[in-house]
Amino acid sequence: MKKVALVYYSGTGNTEAMANAIAEGLSGKAEVDTIDPSAFGPNDMDSYDAFAFGCPAMGAEVLEEDVFEPMFSSVESTLSGKKIILFGSYGWGDGEWMRNWEERCREDGAILAHDPVIANEAPDEDAINALKEAASALVS
C-alpha cells in the first residue's frame, strides 16, 4: 500500500475540511499520515510515495508565511519526480495564489497527479468530489 503525506495548514477550518475529504478519498487505498507543516521537512520526503499539500490563500494571495511557506520552501528542492496534489481555500481574489503555487511545483519538477482544488471559503459538494478524485489520482 502506498504511503501518503497529507501536509496542510488551516486557519479557519476550511482547508482542514478539504484535507478531511482527501483523507476520506484515500481511505483503503493508501496509508495516510496527516502532518502539521511545522513538523515536516526535507528529511521526511523519502518516507512517502506521494504528497497532498494544502494551504489557504493569505494576504495578497500568497501561501501562509509563518509556518507553511518556510516548510514548503525547505522541501522544494526535493519535489522533482514526486507525485503531488495541491489544495486550499480562499476568501477573496480569483485563485492566483494556487496558479502561482502550481507553476512553482511544475518548475520544481513535481508530478501533479490532478489539477489543484480550490474552494471559496468552505468546500462545497463539487469541491469535495474534486478532492476525492484528486486523492484517487494521487495513488493510481
C-alpha positions as MATLAB code, in Angstrom:
seq = 'MKKVALVYYSGTGNTEAMANAIAEGLSGKAEVDTIDPSAFGPNDMDSYDAFAFGCPAMGAEVLEEDVFEPMFSSVESTLSGKKIILFGSYGWGDGEWMRNWEERCREDGAILAHDPVIANEAPDEDAINALKEAASALVS';
ca = [
       0.000    0.000    0.000;
       1.292    3.460   -0.896;
       2.194    5.894    1.841;
       0.892    9.466    1.516;
       1.882   12.562    3.481;
      -1.100   14.898    3.936;
       0.557   18.171    4.941;
      -1.652   21.211    5.388;
      -2.180   24.482    7.207;
      -5.673   25.661    8.133;
      -6.509   28.897    9.901;
     -10.318   28.816    9.768;
     -11.053   25.121    9.279;
     -11.904   25.367    5.562;
      -8.614   23.852    4.382;
      -8.908   21.268    7.168;
     -12.323   20.245    5.789;
     -10.641   19.837    2.396;
      -7.876   17.712    3.955;
     -10.533   15.512    5.577;
     -12.108   14.906    2.141;
      -8.700   13.876    0.779;
      -8.151   11.525    3.718;
     -11.590   10.042    3.071;
     -10.744    9.654   -0.622;
      -7.542    7.811    0.302;
      -9.211    5.531    2.840;
      -8.458    1.906    1.998;
      -6.211    2.986   -0.898;
      -3.173    4.285    0.972;
      -1.593    4.674    4.375;
      -2.068    8.369    5.218;
      -0.080   10.435    7.696;
      -1.683   13.806    8.459;
       1.161   16.167    9.323;
       1.296   19.734   10.585;
       3.638   21.734    8.320;
       5.724   22.756   11.353;
       6.606   19.063   11.820;
       7.501   18.296    8.173;
      10.706   18.913    6.261;
      13.149   17.665    3.625;
      14.187   14.651    5.717;
      10.596   13.354    5.537;
      10.360   13.350    1.726;
      11.879    9.901    1.196;
       9.432    8.308    3.652;
       6.425    8.775    1.343;
       5.263    7.723   -2.114;
       3.050   10.777   -2.683;
       2.131   14.106   -1.120;
      -1.012   16.189   -0.645;
      -0.125   19.784    0.230;
      -2.846   22.151    1.415;
      -2.683   25.833    2.232;
      -5.210   28.673    2.096;
      -4.585   31.971    0.358;
      -3.236   34.574    2.744;
      -2.527   38.294    2.454;
      -2.199   39.314   -1.193;
      -2.917   35.753   -2.389;
       0.209   34.029   -1.073;
       0.856   30.850    0.921;
       0.675   31.183    4.707;
       4.006   32.839    5.532;
       4.911   31.848    9.098;
       4.651   28.048    9.000;
       3.633   26.715    5.589;
       5.821   28.779    3.242;
       9.063   28.088    5.179;
       8.273   24.348    5.220;
       7.368   24.303    1.527;
      10.486   26.251    0.559;
      12.568   23.738    2.516;
      11.179   20.741    0.582;
      11.002   22.364   -2.853;
      14.388   21.092   -3.987;
      13.218   17.513   -3.326;
       9.958   17.695   -5.340;
      11.399   16.599   -8.688;
       9.718   13.372   -9.763;
       7.401   13.322   -6.722;
       3.664   12.790   -7.218;
       1.696   15.566   -5.522;
      -1.686   17.269   -5.313;
      -2.371   20.830   -4.129;
      -5.470   22.192   -2.411;
      -6.630   25.167   -0.419;
      -9.347   27.687    0.313;
      -9.610   31.407   -0.260;
     -11.923   34.235    0.697;
     -11.081   36.850   -1.924;
      -9.327   37.149   -5.259;
      -9.516   34.594   -8.042;
      -7.140   31.818   -7.051;
      -3.916   33.478   -8.182;
      -2.024   32.010   -5.213;
      -2.872   28.499   -6.398;
      -1.871   29.179  -10.020;
       1.459   30.567   -8.794;
       1.964   27.598   -6.452;
       1.116   25.106   -9.206;
       3.584   26.773  -11.595;
       6.250   26.752   -8.900;
       5.731   22.994   -8.345;
       5.903   22.261  -12.073;
       9.157   24.254  -12.292;
      10.465   22.150   -9.381;
       9.770   19.006  -11.437;
       6.880   17.736   -9.324;
       4.311   15.471  -10.978;
       0.849   16.942  -10.399;
      -1.497   13.966  -10.251;
      -4.617   16.162  -10.569;
      -5.491   19.800  -11.141;
      -5.279   21.777   -7.893;
      -8.558   22.044   -5.988;
      -9.607   25.380   -4.529;
     -12.689   26.334   -2.540;
     -14.104   29.785   -1.899;
     -14.464   29.610    1.905;
     -15.815   26.185    2.967;
     -15.642   23.441    0.320;
     -18.958   22.735   -1.409;
     -20.083   19.383   -2.795;
     -18.248   19.947   -6.101;
     -15.005   20.720   -4.281;
     -15.413   17.664   -2.015;
     -15.910   15.442   -5.076;
     -12.880   17.013   -6.809;
     -10.781   16.422   -3.684;
     -11.753   12.750   -3.607;
     -10.896   12.451   -7.327;
      -7.543   14.136   -6.656;
      -6.890   11.704   -3.800;
      -7.593    8.727   -6.060;
      -5.373   10.149   -8.810;
      -2.573   10.555   -6.277;
      -2.382    6.811   -5.618;
      -3.367    5.474   -9.058;
];
